[in-house]
PDB file of C-alpha atoms in Angstrom:
ATOM      1  CA  MET A  17      59.033  82.588  69.541  1.00  0.00           C
ATOM      2  CA  ALA A  18      59.224  83.671  73.182  1.00  0.00           C
ATOM      3  CA  ARG A  19      62.727  85.092  72.570  1.00  0.00           C
ATOM      4  CA  GLY A  20      61.508  87.021  69.520  1.00  0.00           C
ATOM      5  CA  GLU A  21      63.595  84.969  67.102  1.00  0.00           C
ATOM      6  CA  THR A  22      60.677  83.823  64.972  1.00  0.00           C
ATOM      7  CA  ASN A  23      57.113  84.872  64.161  1.00  0.00           C
ATOM      8  CA  ILE A  24      54.095  82.598  63.804  1.00  0.00           C
ATOM      9  CA  PHE A  25      51.237  83.566  61.479  1.00  0.00           C
ATOM     10  CA  PHE A  26      47.888  81.863  61.171  1.00  0.00           C
ATOM     11  CA  ILE A  27      46.627  81.864  57.597  1.00  0.00           C
ATOM     12  CA  ARG A  28      42.847  81.821  57.382  1.00  0.00           C
ATOM     13  CA  LYS A  29      40.356  81.880  54.542  1.00  0.00           C
ATOM     14  CA  GLU A  30      38.590  85.223  54.266  1.00  0.00           C
ATOM     15  CA  LYS A  31      35.172  83.552  54.307  1.00  0.00           C
ATOM     16  CA  GLU A  32      36.058  81.310  57.289  1.00  0.00           C
ATOM     17  CA  PRO A  33      38.152  83.503  59.615  1.00  0.00           C
ATOM     18  CA  ASP A  34      37.491  81.356  62.707  1.00  0.00           C
ATOM     19  CA  LYS A  35      38.472  78.059  61.092  1.00  0.00           C
ATOM     20  CA  PRO A  36      42.155  77.000  61.234  1.00  0.00           C
ATOM     21  CA  TYR A  37      43.724  76.626  57.785  1.00  0.00           C
ATOM     22  CA  PHE A  38      47.542  76.933  57.693  1.00  0.00           C
ATOM     23  CA  THR A  39      50.249  78.003  60.136  1.00  0.00           C
ATOM     24  CA  MET A  40      53.380  79.744  58.871  1.00  0.00           C
ATOM     25  CA  GLU A  41      56.698  80.293  60.644  1.00  0.00           C
ATOM     26  CA  TRP A  42      58.662  83.394  59.563  1.00  0.00           C
ATOM     27  CA  ARG A  43      62.295  83.900  60.620  1.00  0.00           C
ATOM     28  CA  ASP A  44      65.167  85.960  59.228  1.00  0.00           C
ATOM     29  CA  ASN A  45      63.052  87.284  56.331  1.00  0.00           C
ATOM     30  CA  ASP A  46      62.146  83.829  55.131  1.00  0.00           C
ATOM     31  CA  ILE A  47      59.375  81.280  55.510  1.00  0.00           C
ATOM     32  CA  VAL A  48      60.754  78.423  57.593  1.00  0.00           C
ATOM     33  CA  GLN A  49      57.658  76.265  57.319  1.00  0.00           C
ATOM     34  CA  CYS A  50      53.993  76.456  56.401  1.00  0.00           C
ATOM     35  CA  ARG A  51      51.738  73.529  57.245  1.00  0.00           C
ATOM     36  CA  GLY A  52      48.064  72.773  57.282  1.00  0.00           C
ATOM     37  CA  SER A  53      45.891  70.177  58.968  1.00  0.00           C
ATOM     38  CA  ARG A  54      47.730  66.962  59.822  1.00  0.00           C
ATOM     39  CA  ASN A  55      50.981  68.582  58.692  1.00  0.00           C
ATOM     40  CA  CYS A  56      49.916  68.747  55.022  1.00  0.00           C
ATOM     41  CA  GLY A  57      51.886  70.804  52.532  1.00  0.00           C
ATOM     42  CA  MET A  58      50.736  74.035  50.939  1.00  0.00           C
ATOM     43  CA  THR A  59      47.990  74.201  48.349  1.00  0.00           C
ATOM     44  CA  PRO A  60      48.733  76.279  45.217  1.00  0.00           C
ATOM     45  CA  GLU A  61      46.537  79.043  46.693  1.00  0.00           C
ATOM     46  CA  VAL A  62      48.510  79.132  49.954  1.00  0.00           C
ATOM     47  CA  LYS A  63      51.836  78.933  48.084  1.00  0.00           C
ATOM     48  CA  ALA A  64      50.852  82.014  46.050  1.00  0.00           C
ATOM     49  CA  PHE A  65      49.858  83.829  49.252  1.00  0.00           C
ATOM     50  CA  THR A  66      53.137  82.998  51.018  1.00  0.00           C
ATOM     51  CA  GLU A  67      55.190  84.147  48.024  1.00  0.00           C
ATOM     52  CA  ALA A  68      53.297  87.463  47.993  1.00  0.00           C
ATOM     53  CA  PHE A  69      53.701  87.759  51.778  1.00  0.00           C
ATOM     54  CA  LYS A  70      57.447  87.212  51.508  1.00  0.00           C
ATOM     55  CA  LYS A  71      57.815  89.762  48.714  1.00  0.00           C
ATOM     56  CA  GLU A  72      55.877  92.381  50.715  1.00  0.00           C
ATOM     57  CA  ASN A  73      57.472  91.732  54.111  1.00  0.00           C
ATOM     58  CA  VAL A  74      61.198  91.136  53.642  1.00  0.00           C
ATOM     59  CA  GLY A  75      62.857  93.512  56.074  1.00  0.00           C
ATOM     60  CA  ASN A  76      59.691  94.290  58.060  1.00  0.00           C
ATOM     61  CA  TYR A  77      59.989  91.675  60.826  1.00  0.00           C
TER      62      TYR A  77
END
Protein backbone atom coordinates (compact mmCIF):
# COMPACT_ATOMS: atom_id res chain seq x y z
CA MET A 1 0.00 0.00 0.00
CA ALA A 2 2.81 2.43 0.81
CA ARG A 3 4.20 2.00 -2.73
CA GLY A 4 0.77 2.67 -4.25
CA GLU A 5 0.43 -0.86 -5.61
CA THR A 6 -2.81 -1.64 -3.81
CA ASN A 7 -5.74 0.19 -2.21
CA ILE A 8 -7.46 -0.69 1.05
CA PHE A 9 -11.15 0.13 1.54
CA PHE A 10 -13.12 -0.13 4.74
CA ILE A 11 -16.69 -1.25 4.11
CA ARG A 12 -19.11 0.04 6.73
CA LYS A 13 -22.84 -0.24 7.25
CA GLU A 14 -24.63 3.02 6.51
CA LYS A 15 -26.38 2.96 9.89
CA GLU A 16 -23.15 2.13 11.79
CA PRO A 17 -20.41 4.16 10.07
CA ASP A 18 -18.04 4.04 13.06
CA LYS A 19 -18.21 0.27 13.52
CA PRO A 20 -15.74 -1.91 11.56
CA TYR A 21 -17.46 -4.33 9.19
CA PHE A 22 -15.30 -5.56 6.27
CA THR A 23 -11.93 -4.62 4.79
CA MET A 24 -11.33 -4.94 1.05
CA GLU A 25 -8.04 -4.95 -0.85
CA TRP A 26 -8.20 -3.64 -4.45
CA ARG A 27 -5.28 -4.12 -6.86
CA ASP A 28 -4.99 -4.14 -10.64
CA ASN A 29 -8.73 -3.56 -11.12
CA ASP A 30 -9.68 -6.57 -9.05
CA ILE A 31 -10.64 -7.43 -5.50
CA VAL A 32 -7.73 -9.35 -3.99
CA GLN A 33 -9.46 -10.06 -0.70
CA CYS A 34 -12.40 -8.94 1.41
CA ARG A 35 -12.62 -10.10 5.01
CA GLY A 36 -14.67 -9.32 8.05
CA SER A 37 -14.23 -9.87 11.77
CA ARG A 38 -11.97 -12.79 12.63
CA ASN A 39 -11.17 -13.20 8.94
CA CYS A 40 -14.72 -14.29 8.03
CA GLY A 41 -15.82 -14.47 4.42
CA MET A 42 -18.27 -12.12 2.74
CA THR A 43 -21.97 -12.10 3.49
CA PRO A 44 -24.32 -12.08 0.47
CA GLU A 45 -24.89 -8.36 1.10
CA VAL A 46 -21.16 -7.57 1.05
CA LYS A 47 -20.62 -9.82 -2.00
CA ALA A 48 -23.29 -7.84 -3.90
CA PHE A 49 -21.64 -4.57 -2.84
CA THR A 50 -18.17 -5.69 -3.95
CA GLU A 51 -19.48 -6.86 -7.33
CA ALA A 52 -21.15 -3.47 -7.86
CA PHE A 53 -17.97 -1.69 -6.70
CA LYS A 54 -15.86 -3.66 -9.16
CA LYS A 55 -18.24 -2.97 -12.05
CA GLU A 56 -18.23 0.78 -11.29
CA ASN A 57 -14.50 1.16 -10.60
CA VAL A 58 -12.56 -0.93 -13.11
CA GLY A 59 -10.02 1.46 -14.58
CA ASN A 60 -10.47 4.17 -11.93
CA TYR A 61 -7.71 3.16 -9.49
